[in-house]
Coordinates of C-alpha atoms in Angstrom, one line a residue:
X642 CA 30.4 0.5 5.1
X643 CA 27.8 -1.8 6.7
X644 CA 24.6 -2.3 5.1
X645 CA 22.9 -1.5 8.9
X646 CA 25.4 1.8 8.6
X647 CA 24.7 2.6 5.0
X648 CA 20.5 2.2 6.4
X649 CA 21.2 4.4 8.8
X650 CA 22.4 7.2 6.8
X651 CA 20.0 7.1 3.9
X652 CA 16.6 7.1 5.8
X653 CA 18.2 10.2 7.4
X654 CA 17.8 12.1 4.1
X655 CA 15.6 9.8 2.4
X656 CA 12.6 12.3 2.1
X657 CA 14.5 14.3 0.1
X658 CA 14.9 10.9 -2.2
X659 CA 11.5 9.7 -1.8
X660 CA 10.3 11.2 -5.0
X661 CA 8.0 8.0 -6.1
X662 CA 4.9 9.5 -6.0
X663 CA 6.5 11.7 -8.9
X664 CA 4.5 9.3 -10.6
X665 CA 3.2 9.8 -7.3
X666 CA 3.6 1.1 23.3
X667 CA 2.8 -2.2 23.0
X668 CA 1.5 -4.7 20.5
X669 CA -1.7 -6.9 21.5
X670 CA -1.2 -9.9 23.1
X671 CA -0.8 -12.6 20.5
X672 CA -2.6 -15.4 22.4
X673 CA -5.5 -13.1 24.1
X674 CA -8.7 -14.0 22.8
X675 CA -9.9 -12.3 19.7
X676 CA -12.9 -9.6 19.6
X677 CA -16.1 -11.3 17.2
X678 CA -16.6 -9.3 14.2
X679 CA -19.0 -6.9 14.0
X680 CA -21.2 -7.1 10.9
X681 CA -21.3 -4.1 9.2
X682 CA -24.1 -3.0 6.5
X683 CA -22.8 -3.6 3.0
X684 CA -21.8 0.1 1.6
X685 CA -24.1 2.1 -0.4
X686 CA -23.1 3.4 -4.0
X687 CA -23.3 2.3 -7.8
X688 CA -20.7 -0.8 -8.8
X689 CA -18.0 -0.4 -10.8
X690 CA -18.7 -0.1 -14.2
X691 CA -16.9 -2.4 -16.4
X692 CA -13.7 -2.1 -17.6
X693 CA -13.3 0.7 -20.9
X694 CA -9.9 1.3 -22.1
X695 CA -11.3 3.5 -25.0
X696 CA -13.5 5.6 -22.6
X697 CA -11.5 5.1 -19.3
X698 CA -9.1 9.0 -18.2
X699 CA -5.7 8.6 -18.8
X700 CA -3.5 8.7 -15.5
X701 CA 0.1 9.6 -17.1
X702 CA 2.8 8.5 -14.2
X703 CA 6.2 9.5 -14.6
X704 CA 8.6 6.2 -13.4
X705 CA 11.8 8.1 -14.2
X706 CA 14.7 6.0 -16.5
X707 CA 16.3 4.5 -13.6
X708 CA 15.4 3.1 -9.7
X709 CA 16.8 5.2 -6.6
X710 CA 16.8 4.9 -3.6
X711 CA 14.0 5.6 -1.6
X712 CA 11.5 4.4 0.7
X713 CA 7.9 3.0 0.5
X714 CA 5.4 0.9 2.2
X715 CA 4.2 -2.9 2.6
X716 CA 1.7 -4.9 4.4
X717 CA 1.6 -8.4 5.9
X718 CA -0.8 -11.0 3.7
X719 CA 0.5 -14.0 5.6
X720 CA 1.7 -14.0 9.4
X721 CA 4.9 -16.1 8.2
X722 CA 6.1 -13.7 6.0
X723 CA 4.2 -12.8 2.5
X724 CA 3.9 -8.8 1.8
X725 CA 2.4 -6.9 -1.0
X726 CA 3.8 -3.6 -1.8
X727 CA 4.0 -1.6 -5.0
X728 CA 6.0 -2.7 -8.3
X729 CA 7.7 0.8 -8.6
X730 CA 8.9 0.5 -4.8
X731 CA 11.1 -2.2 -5.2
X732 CA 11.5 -3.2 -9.1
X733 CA 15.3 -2.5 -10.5
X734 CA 16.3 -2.1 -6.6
X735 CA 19.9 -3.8 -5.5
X736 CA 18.8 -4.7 -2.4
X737 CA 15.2 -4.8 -0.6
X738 CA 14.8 -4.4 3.3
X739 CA 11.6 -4.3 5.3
X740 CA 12.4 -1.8 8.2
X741 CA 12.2 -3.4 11.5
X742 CA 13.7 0.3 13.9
X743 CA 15.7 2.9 14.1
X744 CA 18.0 2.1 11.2
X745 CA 16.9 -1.4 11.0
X746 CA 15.8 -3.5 8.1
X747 CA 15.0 -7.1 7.7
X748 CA 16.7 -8.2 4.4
X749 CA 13.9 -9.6 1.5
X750 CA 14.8 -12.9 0.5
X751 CA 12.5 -13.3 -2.9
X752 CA 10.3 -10.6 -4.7
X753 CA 7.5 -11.2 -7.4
X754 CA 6.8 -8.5 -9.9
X755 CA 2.9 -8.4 -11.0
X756 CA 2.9 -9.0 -15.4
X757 CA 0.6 -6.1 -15.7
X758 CA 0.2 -4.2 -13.0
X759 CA 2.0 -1.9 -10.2
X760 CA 2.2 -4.6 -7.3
X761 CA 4.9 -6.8 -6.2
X762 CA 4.8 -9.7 -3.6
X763 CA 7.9 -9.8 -1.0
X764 CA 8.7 -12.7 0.6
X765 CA 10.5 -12.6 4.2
X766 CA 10.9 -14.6 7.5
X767 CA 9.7 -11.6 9.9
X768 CA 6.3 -12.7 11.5
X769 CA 3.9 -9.9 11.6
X770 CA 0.5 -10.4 12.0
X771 CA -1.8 -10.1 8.7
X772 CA -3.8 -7.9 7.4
X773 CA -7.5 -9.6 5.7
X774 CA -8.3 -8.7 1.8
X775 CA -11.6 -7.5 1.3
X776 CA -13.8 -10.3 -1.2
X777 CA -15.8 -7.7 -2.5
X778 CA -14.8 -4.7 -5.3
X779 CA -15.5 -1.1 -3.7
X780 CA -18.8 0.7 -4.6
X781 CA -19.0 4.4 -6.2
X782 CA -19.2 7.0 -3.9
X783 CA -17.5 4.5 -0.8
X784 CA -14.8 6.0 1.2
X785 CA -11.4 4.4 1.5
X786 CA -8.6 4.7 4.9
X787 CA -5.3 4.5 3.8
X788 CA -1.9 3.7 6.0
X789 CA 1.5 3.7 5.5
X790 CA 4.2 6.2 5.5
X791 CA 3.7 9.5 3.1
X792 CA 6.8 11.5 2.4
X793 CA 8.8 9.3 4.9
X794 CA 6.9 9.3 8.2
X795 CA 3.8 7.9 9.6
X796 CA 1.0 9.1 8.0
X797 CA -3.1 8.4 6.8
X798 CA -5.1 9.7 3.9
X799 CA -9.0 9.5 3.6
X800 CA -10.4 8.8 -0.1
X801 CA -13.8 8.5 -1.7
X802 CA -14.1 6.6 -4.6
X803 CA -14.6 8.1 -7.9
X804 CA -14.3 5.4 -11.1
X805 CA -11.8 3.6 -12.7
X806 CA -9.0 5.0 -14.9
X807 CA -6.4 3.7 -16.8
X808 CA -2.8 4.3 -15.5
X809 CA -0.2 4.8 -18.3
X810 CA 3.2 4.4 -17.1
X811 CA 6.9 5.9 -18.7
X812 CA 10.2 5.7 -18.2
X813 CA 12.4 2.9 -16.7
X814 CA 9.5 0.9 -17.3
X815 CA 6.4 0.7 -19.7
X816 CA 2.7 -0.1 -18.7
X817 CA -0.6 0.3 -19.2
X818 CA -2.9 -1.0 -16.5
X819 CA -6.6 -0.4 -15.0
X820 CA -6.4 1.4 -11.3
X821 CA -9.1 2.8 -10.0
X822 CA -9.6 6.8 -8.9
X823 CA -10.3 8.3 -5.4
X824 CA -10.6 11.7 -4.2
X825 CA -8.4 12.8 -0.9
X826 CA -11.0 14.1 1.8
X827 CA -8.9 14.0 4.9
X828 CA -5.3 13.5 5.6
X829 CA -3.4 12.7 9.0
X830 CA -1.3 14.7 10.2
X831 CA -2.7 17.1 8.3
X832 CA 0.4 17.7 5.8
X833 CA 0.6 19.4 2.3
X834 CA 3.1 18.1 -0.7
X835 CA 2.6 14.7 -2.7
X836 CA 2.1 11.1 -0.2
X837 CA 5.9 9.9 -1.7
X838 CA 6.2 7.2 0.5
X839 CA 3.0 5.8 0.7
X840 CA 2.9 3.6 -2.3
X841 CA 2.4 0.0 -1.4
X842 CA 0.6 1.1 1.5
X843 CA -3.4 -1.2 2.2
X844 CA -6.7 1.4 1.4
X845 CA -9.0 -0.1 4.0
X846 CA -12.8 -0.4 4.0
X847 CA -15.1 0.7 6.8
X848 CA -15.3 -3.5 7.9
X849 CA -11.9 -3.1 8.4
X850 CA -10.7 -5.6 5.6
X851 CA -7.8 -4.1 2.8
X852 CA -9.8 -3.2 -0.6
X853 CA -7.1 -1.7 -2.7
X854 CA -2.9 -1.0 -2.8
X855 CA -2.0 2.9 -2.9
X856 CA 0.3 3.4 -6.3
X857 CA 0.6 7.3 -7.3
X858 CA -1.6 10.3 -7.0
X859 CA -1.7 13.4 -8.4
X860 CA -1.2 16.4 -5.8
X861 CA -3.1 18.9 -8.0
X862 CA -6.2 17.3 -8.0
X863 CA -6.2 15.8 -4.7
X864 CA -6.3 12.5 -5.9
X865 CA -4.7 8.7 -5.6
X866 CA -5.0 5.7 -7.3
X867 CA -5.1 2.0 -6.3
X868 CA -4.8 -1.3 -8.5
X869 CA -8.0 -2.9 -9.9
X870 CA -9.4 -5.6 -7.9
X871 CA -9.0 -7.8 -11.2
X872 CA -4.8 -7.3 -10.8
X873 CA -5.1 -7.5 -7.1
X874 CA -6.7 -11.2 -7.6
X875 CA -3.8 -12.4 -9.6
X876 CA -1.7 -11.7 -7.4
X877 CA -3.3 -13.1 -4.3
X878 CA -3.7 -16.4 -6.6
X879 CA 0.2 -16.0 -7.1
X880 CA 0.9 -15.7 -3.2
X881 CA -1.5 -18.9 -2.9
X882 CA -3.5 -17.5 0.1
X883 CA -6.7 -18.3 1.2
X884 CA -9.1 -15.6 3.4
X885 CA -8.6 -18.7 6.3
X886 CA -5.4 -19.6 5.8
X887 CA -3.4 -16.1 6.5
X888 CA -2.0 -17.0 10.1
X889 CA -2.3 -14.4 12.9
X890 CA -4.1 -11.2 11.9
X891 CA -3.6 -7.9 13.0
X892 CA -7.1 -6.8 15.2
X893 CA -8.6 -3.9 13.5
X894 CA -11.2 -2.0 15.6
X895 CA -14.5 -1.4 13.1
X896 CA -16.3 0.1 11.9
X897 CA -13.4 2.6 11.3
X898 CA -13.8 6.3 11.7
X899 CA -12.2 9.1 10.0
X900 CA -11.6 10.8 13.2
X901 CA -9.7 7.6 15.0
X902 CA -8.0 6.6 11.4
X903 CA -4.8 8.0 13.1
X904 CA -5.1 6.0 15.8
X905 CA -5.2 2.6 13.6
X906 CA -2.5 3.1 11.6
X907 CA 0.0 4.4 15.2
X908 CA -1.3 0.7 16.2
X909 CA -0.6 -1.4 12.7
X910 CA 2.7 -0.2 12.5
X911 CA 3.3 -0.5 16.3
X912 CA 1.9 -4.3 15.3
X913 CA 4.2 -4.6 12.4
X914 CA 1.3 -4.9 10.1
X915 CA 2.4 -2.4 7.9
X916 CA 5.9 -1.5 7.4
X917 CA 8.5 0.6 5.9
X918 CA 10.1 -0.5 2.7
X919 CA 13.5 0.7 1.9
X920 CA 15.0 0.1 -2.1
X921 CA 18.9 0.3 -2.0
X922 CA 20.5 1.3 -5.6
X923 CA 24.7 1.3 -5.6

């Protein structure tokens, strides 16, 4: 069988695989000229208080004792082809596609696994325009608008921020690391279950710029987690990207609104911005 033909028939039934949360029409003109920024008011709330791993709640996330298959999310950092997606998404995978359509995937050539943390760097020829990282750490109390695709299909989740925590993860693989805690207060459609499927996906700020990577929740609480901003900077260090060197980037209306966060993420994955991530296991 194909690997287009073996695509084809997984992502049919892949929601019933997409179990990773266990532990959790037209694009714009290329060339038309570019909106200026709006400058936004810097977000009220307390900073983050320093790190604690004594003090810090323990997060337990189930990785199982082998990969599967399944399905996750990535986002363009570079225009030429540099994503950042979560570890878990596509660590101990046999093959690693970015889907492109209906039953289409764009083979990833080279993948870098983050030492200490739940993030991963893909790197891939498809040119989508990128998405900008935030230079600032979240404030307590600030809300976050995630994108990407829960349980399989397009989806959105609204988060305030809480603290930090400390994720502790078992199974296939073994890992402390910090992450930091948010509390669901919306969620588009509005669905019920766990957000399998979103991991990897970008938390945006109001300014429209990425401040964290989605990695697990817990459905219970109505909570999700996304890395620290201190694992998020190695890796943009290893990816070698500068905020004015990222190539074409995706136009994000701001400030964004809970009400048009639907919207946003139809037009980011219309864009190619954010995409689908499929892990093949034989």
């Amino acid at each position: 069988m194909k690997l287009i033909d073996k695509i084809a028939f997984l992502v049919l039934g892949i929601v019933s695989l997409a179990s990773i949360f266990g532990f959790f029409e037209t694009s714009p003109d290329p060339d038309a000229p570019r909106r200026p920024g709006i400058a936004l008011a810097p977000p009220q709330g307390d900073p983050l208080p320093p790190r604690n791993p004594t003090r810090d709640p323990i997060v337990m996330v189930d990785m199982g004792q082998k990969p599967t298959t399944s399905l996750g999310t990535a986002f363009s950092l570079e225009s030429a082809g540099v994503w950042m997606t979560a570890r878990h998404v596509v660590d101990g995978c046999d093959r690693v596609g970015l889907m492109t359509g209906p039953s289409k995937a764009a083979k990833v050539n080279q993948i870098w696994i983050h030492p200490s943390a739940d993030l991963a760097l893909l790197s891939q020829s498809l040119r989508r325009p990128a998405l900008r990282m935030a230079d600032r750490d979240p404030v307590i109390g600030e809300q976050g608008y995630g994108v990407g695709y829960p349980q399989g299909k397009p989806g959105e989740v609204v988060g305030t921020l809480l603290g930090r925590a400390t994720s502790r993860s078992t199974g296939r693989y073994k890992l402390d690391e910090p992450v930091l805690i948010w509390t669901e207060t919306a969620r588009f459609p509005n669905f019920s279950g766990d957000l399998a499927g979103i991991s990897g996906g970008p938390l945006f700020a109001q300014d429209g710029t990425v401040l964290g990577v989605i990695v697990s929740g817990t459905v219970r609480r109505g909570r999700f987690n996304t890395v620290a901003p201190s694992s998020l900077t190695l890796a943009l260090q290893e990816a070698q990207l500068t905020p004015g060197d990222i190539g074409d980037t995706a136009p994000v209306p701001v400030p964004i609104e809970t009400q048009a966060l639907s919207d946003l993420g139809q037009q980011l994955r219309q864009d190619g911005a954010v995409a689908q991530v499929i892990c093949l296991v034989n």
